[in-house]
Coordinates of C-alpha atoms in Angstrom, one line a residue:
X1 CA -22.7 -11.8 6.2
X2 CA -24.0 -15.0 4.6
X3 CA -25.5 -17.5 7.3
X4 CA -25.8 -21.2 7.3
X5 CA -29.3 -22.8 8.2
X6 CA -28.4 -24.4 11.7
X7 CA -29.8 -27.9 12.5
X8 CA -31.0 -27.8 15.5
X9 CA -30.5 -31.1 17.6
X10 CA -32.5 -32.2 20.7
X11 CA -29.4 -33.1 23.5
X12 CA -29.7 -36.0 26.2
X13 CA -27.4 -36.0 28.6
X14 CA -28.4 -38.8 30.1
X15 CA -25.7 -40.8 28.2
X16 CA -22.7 -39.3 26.8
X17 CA -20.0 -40.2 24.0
X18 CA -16.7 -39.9 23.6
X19 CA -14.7 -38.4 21.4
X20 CA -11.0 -39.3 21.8
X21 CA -7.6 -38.6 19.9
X22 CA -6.7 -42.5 19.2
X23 CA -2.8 -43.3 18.4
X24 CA -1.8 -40.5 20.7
X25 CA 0.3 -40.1 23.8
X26 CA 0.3 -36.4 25.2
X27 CA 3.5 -34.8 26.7
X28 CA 5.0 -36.6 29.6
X29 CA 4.7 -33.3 31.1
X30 CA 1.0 -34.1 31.4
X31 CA 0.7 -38.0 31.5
X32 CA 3.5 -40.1 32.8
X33 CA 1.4 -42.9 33.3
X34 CA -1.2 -45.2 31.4
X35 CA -4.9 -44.8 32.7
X36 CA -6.1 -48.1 34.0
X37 CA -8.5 -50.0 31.7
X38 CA -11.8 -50.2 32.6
X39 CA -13.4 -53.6 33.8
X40 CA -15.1 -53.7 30.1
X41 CA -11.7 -53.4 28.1
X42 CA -10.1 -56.0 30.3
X43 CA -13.1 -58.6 29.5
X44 CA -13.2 -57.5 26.0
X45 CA -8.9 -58.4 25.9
X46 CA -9.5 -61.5 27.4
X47 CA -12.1 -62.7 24.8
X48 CA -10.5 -61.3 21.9
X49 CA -6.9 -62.2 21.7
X50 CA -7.1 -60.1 18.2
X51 CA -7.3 -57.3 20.2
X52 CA -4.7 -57.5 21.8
X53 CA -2.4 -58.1 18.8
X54 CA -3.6 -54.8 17.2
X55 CA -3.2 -52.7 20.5
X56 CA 0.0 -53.7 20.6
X57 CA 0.7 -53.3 17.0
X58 CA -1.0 -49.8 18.0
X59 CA 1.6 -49.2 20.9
X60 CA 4.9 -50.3 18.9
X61 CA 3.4 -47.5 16.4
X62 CA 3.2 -44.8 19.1
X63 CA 6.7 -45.7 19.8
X64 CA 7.5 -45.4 16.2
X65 CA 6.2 -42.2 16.3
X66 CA 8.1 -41.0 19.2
X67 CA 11.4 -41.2 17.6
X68 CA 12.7 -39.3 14.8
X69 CA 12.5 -41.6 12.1
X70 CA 13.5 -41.0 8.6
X71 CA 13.8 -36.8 9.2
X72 CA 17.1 -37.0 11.2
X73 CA 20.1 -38.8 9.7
X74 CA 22.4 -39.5 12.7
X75 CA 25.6 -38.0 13.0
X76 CA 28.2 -40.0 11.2
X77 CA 31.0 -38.7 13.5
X78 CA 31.3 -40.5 17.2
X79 CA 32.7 -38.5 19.8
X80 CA 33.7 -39.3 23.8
X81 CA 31.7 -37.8 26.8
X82 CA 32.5 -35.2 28.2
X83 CA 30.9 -34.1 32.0
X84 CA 29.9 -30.8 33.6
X85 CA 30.0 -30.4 37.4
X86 CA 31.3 -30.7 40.7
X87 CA 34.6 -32.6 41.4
X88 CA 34.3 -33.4 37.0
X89 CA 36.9 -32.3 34.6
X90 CA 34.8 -29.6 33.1
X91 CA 33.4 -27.1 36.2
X92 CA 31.8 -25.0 33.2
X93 CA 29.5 -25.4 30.4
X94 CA 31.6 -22.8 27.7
X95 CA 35.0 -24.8 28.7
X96 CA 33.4 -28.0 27.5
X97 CA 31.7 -26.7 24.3
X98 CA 35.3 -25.0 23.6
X99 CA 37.2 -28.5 23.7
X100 CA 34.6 -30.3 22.4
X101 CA 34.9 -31.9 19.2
X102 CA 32.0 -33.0 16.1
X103 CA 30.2 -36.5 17.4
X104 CA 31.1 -35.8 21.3
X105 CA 28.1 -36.1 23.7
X106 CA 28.1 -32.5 27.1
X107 CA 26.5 -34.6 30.1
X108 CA 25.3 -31.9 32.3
X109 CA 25.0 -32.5 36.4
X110 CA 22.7 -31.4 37.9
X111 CA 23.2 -27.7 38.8
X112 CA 21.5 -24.1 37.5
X113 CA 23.8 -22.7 35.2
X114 CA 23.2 -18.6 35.6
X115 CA 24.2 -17.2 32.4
X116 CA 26.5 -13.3 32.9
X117 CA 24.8 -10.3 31.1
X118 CA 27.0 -10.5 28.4
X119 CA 27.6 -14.5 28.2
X120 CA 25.3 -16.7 25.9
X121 CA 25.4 -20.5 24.2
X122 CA 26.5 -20.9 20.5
X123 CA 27.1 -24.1 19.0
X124 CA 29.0 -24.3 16.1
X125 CA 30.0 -27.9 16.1
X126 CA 27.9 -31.3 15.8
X127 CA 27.6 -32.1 19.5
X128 CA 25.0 -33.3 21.6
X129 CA 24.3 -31.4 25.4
X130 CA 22.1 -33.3 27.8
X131 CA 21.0 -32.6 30.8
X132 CA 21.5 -35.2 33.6
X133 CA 18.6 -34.2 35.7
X134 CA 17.3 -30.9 36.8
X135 CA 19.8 -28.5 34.8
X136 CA 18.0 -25.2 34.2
X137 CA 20.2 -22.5 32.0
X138 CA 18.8 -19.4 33.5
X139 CA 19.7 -16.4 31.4
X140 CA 18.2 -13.7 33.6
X141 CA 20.7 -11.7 34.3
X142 CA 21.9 -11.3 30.3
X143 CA 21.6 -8.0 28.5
X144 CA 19.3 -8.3 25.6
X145 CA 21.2 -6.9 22.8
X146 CA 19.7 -6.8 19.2
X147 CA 18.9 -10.7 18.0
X148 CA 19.8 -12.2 21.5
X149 CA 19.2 -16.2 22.3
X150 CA 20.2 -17.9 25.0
X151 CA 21.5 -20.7 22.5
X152 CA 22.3 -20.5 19.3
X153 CA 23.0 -23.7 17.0
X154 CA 24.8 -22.7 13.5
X155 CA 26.0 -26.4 13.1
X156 CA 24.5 -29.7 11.5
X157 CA 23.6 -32.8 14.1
X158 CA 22.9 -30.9 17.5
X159 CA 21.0 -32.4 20.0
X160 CA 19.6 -30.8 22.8
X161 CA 18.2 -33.4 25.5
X162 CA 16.6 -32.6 29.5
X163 CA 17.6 -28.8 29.7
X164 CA 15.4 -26.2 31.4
X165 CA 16.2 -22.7 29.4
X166 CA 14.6 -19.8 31.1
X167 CA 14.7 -16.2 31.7
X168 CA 16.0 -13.8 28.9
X169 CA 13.7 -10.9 28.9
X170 CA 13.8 -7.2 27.5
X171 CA 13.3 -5.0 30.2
X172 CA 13.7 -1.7 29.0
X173 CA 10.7 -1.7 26.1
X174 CA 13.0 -1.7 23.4
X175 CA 11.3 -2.9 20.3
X176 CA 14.5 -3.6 18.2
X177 CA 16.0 -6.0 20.8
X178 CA 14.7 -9.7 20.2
X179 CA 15.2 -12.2 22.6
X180 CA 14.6 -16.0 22.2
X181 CA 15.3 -19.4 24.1
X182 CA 16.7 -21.6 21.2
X183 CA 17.4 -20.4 17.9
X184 CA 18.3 -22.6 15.2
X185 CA 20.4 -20.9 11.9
X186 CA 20.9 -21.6 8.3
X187 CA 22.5 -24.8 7.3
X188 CA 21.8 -26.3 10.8
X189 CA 20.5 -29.6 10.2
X190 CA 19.4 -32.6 11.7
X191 CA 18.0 -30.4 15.1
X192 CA 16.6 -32.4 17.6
X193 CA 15.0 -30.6 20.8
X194 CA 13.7 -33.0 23.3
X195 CA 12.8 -33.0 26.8
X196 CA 13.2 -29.7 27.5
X197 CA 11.2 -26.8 29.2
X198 CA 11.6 -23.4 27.6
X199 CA 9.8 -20.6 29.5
X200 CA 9.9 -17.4 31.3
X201 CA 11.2 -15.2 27.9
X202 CA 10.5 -12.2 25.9
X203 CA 9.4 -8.8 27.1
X204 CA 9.1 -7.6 30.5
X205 CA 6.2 -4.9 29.4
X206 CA 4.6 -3.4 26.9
X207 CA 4.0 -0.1 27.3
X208 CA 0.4 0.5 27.0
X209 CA -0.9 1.9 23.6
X210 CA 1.8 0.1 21.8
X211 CA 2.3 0.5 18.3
X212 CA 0.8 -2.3 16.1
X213 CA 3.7 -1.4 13.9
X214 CA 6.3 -1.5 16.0
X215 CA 8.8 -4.6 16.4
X216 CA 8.5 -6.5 19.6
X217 CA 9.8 -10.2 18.3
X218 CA 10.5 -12.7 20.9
X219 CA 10.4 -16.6 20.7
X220 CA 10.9 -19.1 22.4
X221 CA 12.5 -21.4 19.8
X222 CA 12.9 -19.8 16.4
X223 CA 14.4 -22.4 13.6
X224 CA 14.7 -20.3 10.0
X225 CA 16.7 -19.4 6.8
X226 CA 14.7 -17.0 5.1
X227 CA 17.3 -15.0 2.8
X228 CA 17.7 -15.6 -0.8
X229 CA 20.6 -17.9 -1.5
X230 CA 20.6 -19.2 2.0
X231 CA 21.6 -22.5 3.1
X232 CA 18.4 -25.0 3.4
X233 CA 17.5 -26.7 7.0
X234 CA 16.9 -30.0 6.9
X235 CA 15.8 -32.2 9.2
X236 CA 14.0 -31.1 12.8
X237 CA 12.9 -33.0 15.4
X238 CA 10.9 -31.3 18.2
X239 CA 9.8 -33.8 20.9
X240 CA 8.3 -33.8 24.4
X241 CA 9.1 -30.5 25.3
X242 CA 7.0 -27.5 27.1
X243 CA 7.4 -24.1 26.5
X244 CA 5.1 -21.5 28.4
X245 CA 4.8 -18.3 29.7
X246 CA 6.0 -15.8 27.0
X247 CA 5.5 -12.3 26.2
X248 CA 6.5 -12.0 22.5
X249 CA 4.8 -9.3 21.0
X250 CA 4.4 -9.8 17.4
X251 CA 6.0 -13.1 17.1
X252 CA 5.6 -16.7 17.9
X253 CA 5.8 -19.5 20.7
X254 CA 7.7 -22.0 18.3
X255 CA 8.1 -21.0 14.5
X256 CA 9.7 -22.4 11.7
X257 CA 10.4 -19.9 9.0
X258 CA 11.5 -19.7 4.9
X259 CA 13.5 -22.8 4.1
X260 CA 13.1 -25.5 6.3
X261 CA 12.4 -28.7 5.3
X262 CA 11.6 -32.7 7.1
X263 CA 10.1 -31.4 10.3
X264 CA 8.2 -33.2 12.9
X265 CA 6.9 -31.3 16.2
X266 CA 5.6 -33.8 18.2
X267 CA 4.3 -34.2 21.8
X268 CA 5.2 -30.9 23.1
X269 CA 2.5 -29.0 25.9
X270 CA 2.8 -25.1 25.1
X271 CA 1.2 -23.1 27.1
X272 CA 0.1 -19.7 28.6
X273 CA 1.6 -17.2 25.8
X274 CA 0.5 -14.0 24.4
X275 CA 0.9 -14.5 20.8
X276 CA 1.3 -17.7 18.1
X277 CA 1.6 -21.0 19.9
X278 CA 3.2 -23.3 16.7
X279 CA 3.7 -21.1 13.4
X280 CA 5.1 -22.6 10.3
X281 CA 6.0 -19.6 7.8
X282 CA 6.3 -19.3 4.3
X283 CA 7.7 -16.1 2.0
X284 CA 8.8 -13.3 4.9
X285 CA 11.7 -11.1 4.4
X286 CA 10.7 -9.8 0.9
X287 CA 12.0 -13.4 -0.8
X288 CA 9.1 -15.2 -2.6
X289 CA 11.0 -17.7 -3.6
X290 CA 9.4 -21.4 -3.7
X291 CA 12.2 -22.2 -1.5
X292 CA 11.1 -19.8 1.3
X293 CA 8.5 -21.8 2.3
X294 CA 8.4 -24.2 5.5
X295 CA 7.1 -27.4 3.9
X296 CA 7.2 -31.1 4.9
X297 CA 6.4 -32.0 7.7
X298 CA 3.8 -33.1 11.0
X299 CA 2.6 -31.4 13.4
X300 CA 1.3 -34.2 15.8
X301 CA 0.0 -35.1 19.7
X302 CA 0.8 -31.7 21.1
X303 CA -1.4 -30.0 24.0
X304 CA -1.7 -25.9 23.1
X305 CA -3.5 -23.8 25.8
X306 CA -4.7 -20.4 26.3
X307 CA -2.6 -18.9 23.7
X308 CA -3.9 -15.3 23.7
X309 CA -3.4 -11.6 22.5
X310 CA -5.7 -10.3 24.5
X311 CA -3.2 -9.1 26.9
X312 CA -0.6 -8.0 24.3
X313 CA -0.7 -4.5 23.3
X314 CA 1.4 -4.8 20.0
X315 CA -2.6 -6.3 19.0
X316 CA -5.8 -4.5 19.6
X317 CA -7.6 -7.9 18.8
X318 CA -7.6 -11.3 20.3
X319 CA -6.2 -13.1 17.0
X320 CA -3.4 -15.2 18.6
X321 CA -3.6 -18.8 16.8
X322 CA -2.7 -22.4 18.7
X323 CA -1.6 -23.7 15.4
X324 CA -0.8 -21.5 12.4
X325 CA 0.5 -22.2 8.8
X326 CA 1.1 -18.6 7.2
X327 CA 2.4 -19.5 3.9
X328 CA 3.8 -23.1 4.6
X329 CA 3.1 -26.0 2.6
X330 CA 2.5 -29.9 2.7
X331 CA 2.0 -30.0 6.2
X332 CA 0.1 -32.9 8.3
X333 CA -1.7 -31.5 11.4
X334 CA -3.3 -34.5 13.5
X335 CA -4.3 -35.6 16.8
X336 CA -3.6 -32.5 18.2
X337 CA -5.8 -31.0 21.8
X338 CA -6.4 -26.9 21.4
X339 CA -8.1 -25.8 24.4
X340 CA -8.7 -21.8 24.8
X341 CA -6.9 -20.1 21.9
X342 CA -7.7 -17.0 19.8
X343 CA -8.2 -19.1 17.4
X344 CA -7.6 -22.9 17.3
X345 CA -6.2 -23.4 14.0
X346 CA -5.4 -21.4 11.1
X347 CA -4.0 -22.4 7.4
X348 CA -3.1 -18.5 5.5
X349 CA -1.1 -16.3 3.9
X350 CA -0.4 -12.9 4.7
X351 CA 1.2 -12.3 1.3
X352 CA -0.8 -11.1 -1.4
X353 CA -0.4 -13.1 -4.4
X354 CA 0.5 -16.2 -2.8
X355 CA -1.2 -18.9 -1.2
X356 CA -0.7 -21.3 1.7
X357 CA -1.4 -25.0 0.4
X358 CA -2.0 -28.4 0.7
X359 CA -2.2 -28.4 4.3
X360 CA -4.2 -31.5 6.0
X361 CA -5.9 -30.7 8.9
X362 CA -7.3 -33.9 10.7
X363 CA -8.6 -35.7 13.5
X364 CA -8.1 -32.8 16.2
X365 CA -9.9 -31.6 19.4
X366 CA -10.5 -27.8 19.2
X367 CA -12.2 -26.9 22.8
X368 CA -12.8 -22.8 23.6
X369 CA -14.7 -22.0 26.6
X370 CA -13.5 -18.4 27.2
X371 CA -14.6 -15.2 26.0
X372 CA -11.5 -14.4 23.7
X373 CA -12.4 -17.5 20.9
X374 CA -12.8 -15.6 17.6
X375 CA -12.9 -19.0 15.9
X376 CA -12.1 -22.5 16.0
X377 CA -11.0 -23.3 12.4
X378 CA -9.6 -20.6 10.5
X379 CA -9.0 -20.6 6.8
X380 CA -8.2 -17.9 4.0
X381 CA -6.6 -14.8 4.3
X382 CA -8.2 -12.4 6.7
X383 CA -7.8 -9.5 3.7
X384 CA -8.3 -8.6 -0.1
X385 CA -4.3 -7.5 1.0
X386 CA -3.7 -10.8 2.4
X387 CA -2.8 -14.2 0.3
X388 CA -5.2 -17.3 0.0
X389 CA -5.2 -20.9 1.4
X390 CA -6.2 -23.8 -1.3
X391 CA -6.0 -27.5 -2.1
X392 CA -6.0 -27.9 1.9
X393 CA -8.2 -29.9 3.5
X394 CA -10.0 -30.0 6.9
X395 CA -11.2 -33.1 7.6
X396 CA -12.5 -35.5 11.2
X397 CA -12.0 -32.3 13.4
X398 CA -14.1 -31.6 16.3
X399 CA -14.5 -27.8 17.3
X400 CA -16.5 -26.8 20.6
X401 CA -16.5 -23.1 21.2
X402 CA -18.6 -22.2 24.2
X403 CA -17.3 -18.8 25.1
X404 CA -19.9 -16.0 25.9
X405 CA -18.6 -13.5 23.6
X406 CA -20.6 -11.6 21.7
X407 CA -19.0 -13.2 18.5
X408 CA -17.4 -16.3 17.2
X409 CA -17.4 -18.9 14.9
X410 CA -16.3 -22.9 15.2
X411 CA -15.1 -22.7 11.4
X412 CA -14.3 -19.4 9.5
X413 CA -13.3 -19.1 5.7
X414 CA -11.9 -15.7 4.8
X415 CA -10.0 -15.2 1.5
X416 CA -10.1 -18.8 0.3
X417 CA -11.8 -19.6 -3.5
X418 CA -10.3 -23.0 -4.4
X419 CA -12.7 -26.6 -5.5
X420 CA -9.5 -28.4 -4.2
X421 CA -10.1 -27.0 -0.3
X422 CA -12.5 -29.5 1.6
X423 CA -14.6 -29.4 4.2
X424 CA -15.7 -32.7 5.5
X425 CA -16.6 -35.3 8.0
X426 CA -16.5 -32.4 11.0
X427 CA -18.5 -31.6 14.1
X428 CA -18.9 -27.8 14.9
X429 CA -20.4 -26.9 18.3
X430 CA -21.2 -23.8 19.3
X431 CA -23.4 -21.3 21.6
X432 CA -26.1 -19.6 20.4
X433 CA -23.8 -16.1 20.6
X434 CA -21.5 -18.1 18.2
X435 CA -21.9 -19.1 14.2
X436 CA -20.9 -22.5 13.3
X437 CA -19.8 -21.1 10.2
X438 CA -19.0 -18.2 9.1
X439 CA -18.1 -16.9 6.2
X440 CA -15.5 -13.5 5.7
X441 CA -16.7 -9.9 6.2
X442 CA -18.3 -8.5 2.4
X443 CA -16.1 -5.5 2.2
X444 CA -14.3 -7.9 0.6
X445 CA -13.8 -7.4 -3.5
X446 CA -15.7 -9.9 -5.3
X447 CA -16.9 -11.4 -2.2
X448 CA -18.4 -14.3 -3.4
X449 CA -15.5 -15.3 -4.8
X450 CA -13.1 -15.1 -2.6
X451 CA -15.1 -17.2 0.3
X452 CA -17.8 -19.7 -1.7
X453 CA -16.0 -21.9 -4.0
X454 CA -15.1 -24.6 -1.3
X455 CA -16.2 -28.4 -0.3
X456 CA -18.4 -28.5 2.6
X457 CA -20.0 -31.8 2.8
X458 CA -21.4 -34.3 5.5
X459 CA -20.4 -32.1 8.5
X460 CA -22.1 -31.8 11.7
X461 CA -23.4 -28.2 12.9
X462 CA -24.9 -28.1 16.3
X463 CA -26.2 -25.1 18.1
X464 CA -27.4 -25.4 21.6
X465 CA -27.3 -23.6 25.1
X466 CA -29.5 -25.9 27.7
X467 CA -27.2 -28.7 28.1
X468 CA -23.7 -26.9 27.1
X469 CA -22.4 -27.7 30.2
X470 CA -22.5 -31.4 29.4
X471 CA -19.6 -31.1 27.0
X472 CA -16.9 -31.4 29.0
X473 CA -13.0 -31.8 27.8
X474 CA -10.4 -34.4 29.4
X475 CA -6.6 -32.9 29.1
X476 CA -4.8 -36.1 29.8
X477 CA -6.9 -38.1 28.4
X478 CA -7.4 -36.0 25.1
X479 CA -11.1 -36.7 25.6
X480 CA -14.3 -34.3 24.8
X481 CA -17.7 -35.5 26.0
X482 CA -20.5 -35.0 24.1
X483 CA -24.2 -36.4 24.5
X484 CA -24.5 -40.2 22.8
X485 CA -27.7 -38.9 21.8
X486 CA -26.0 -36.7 18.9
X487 CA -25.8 -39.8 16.7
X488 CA -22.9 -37.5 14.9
X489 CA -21.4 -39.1 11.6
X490 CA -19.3 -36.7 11.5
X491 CA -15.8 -35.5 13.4
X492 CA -13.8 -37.7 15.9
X493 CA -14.9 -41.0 16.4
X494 CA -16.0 -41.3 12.7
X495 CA -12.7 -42.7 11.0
X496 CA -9.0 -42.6 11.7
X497 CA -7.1 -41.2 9.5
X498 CA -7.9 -41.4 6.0
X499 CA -5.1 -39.6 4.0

């Protein structure tokens, strides 16, 4: 394995910097309230009116950036209300879907809706559901069967606002039974999830000594078109929601797969799941088609944490990723908080022959303090069988990884041999049991050439153990501390964004 010279730097922690996510506003889930300026910023506002002017130019833009802008058309039909609940016309969810018509807006009271074994939610018309206030769809008692979900959306313009959807699990270990939360079909477009909490889904157990090869796929919201000839999504809108504790086996958190097109994921705290926190997919089901690839879009503001394999037996690595693009394209990945993943962020193809591409990965936190981290950037293919990553570029990123693992990296390039990929502007922190670079394993063919011809200029790469402890990593505030002595020039801190 070829090994970058480490600078050593000499750490005072007598003083320590910051190192924020500007522009951002994490998941109401987290932070409902504004932290209280300082006595410093309030001086500084009172002396310089200018300032205030651009914070609240900076605010209206965080606002801007909390609604769906120009990648939802609104529906053109308007509707009436209709209301679920006691002493309401409708006593039942299904008996207001049936009479409901294109443009009309479900407002759920508050109540647990308990789903029968055989009953689940499919939408086939443009309608909105909303949850008044504490509505939880709790599909417990459902038999998996197959491709199971507790809703399914088939129709164009569906919103789905303040729902809590929980509780459809496989219990008997059947690998060819799938269930999900909220699945989203061919020609369904203009999607918008928001405010909701999706959790408590997938797979009872594994078996132990499960088969890497065997087919345990649950999700907790799966949004794709991945046949040849099939209808295009367009349009999705995934904001402010939380989805945590799933047992998916070989499958994903939140994915977008194949034709899908004008996305923005955005805000959303996912959390405490054995396999792929966000996954945006390019060429599965045998179709590699330029069609079949998620493209367009930002993944922005979210919180991802301990997202891990290690307990997953369909794996016998820990290789779970916070954020992954496997074969996606022209995708913005900013301003995003990765605390205790597999791997913090990963940009590959696992198709031979094709490559995942022009994906910007910018201005995020990547923080791993436990013993699973394998890396903290991840880029390439992780086999001579696997597809490449090129013209992408990772750029204003800070990675911390402080496990104690006997291995790990802050960045990683595996099967990646493009000029156009860049490296720049970065900090990389690591242990001493940790590279902060490495580059892929030589049983590669033509190794050089799969892993050297990149960019890697003007980053930062610091390798210390006495005063690790000093870094420390703010979840609400979306804040890592590191000593002011660093004098970095690289990472967060260094320059907004500069696409």
């Amino acid at each position: 394995m070829k090994k970058l010279v480490k600078s050593l730097m000499n750490i005072n922690c007598a003083a320590l910097m910051l190192i924020n996510l500007a522009g951002c506003t994490f998941s109401a889930h987290l932070q409902n309230e504004k932290p209280v300026a300082n006595q410093q910023e309030t001086q500084e506002e009172q002396e310089n009116p200018q300032n205030n002017q651009q914070n609240d130019q900076q605010e209206q833009q965080n606002k801007n950036d909390e609604q769906p802008s120009s990648v939802i058309q609104e529906n053109p039909e308007k509707g009436i209300v209709r209301t679920v609940g006691e002493n309401q016309k409708y006593t039942t969810l299904s008996s207001a879907i049936k009479d409901a018509k294109n443009g009309d807006v479900i407002m759920i009271d508050s109540q647990t809706i308990n789903l029968g074994t055989t009953e689940t939610i499919n939408i086939n018309k443009s309608i909105t559901l909303k949850g008044l206030e504490n509505v939880k769809i709790d599909a417990s008692q459902v038999k998996v069967n197959g491709d199971s979900s507790i809703i399914t959306i088939t129709a164009p313009y569906v919103t789905l606002d303040n729902l809590e959807i929980c509780g459809l699990t496989e219990k008997s270990n059947n690998d060819k039974n799938h269930p999900c939360g909220i699945r989203v079909e061919a020609g369904a477009n203009n999607i918008k999830i928001i405010n909701c909490k999706i959790h408590d889904i997938g797979y009872k157990t594994y078996p132990k000594g499960s088969d890497p090869d065997s087919h345990y796929n649950g999700h907790g919201i799966w949004i794709g078109s991945q046949k040849k000839g099939g209808a295009e999504i367009n349009g999705v809108y995934i904001y402010n929601c939380e989805i945590y504790n799933l047992k998916i086996g070989n499958s994903e958190s939140l994915v977008l797969n194949g034709n899908v097109t004008n996305f923005q994921i955005i805000n959303n705290y996912i959390h405490d799941c054995d396999n792929i926190g966000i996954d945006i997919i390019g060429y599965e089901a045998g179709n590699f088609s330029s069609t079949n690839r998620a493209r367009n879009g930002l993944i922005k503001g979210n919180i991802v944490k301990n997202i891990s394999s290690k307990n997953n037996y369909t794996y016998k690595d820990c290789c779970a990723g916070g954020i992954y693009v496997d074969g996606g394209t022209d995708v913005e990945i900013q301003n995003n908080l990765i605390i205790d993943c597999d791997i913090g962020i990963e940009v590959a193809s696992e198709h031979e022959g094709y490559a995942t591409n022009d994906i910007r990965v910018h201005n995020n936190i990547i923080y791993n303090s436990n013993t699973n981290s394998w890396a903290g950037i991840s880029m390439g293919g992780a086999g001579i069988e696997n597809g490449e990553a090129t013209a992408c570029k990772i750029i204003n990123n800070t990675v911390f990884c402080k496990g104690n693992g006997e291995s790990g990296s802050a960045f990683v390039i595996q099967k990646a041999n493009d000029a156009d990929n860049i490296i720049k502007n970065n900090i990389f922190i690591t242990t001493k049991n940790y590279e902060p670079i490495e580059y892929a394993s030589e049983d590669l063919d033509d190794y050089d050439n799969q892993t050297l011809n990149q960019v890697i200029d003007n980053d930062e790469f610091i390798v210390n153990d006495k005063d690790i402890k000093s870094f420390e990593v703010d979840e609400k505030q979306g804040t890592l501390k590191l000593p002011s002595s660093l004098k970095v020039t690289a990472g967060r801190g260094a320059g907004d964004n500069i696409f």
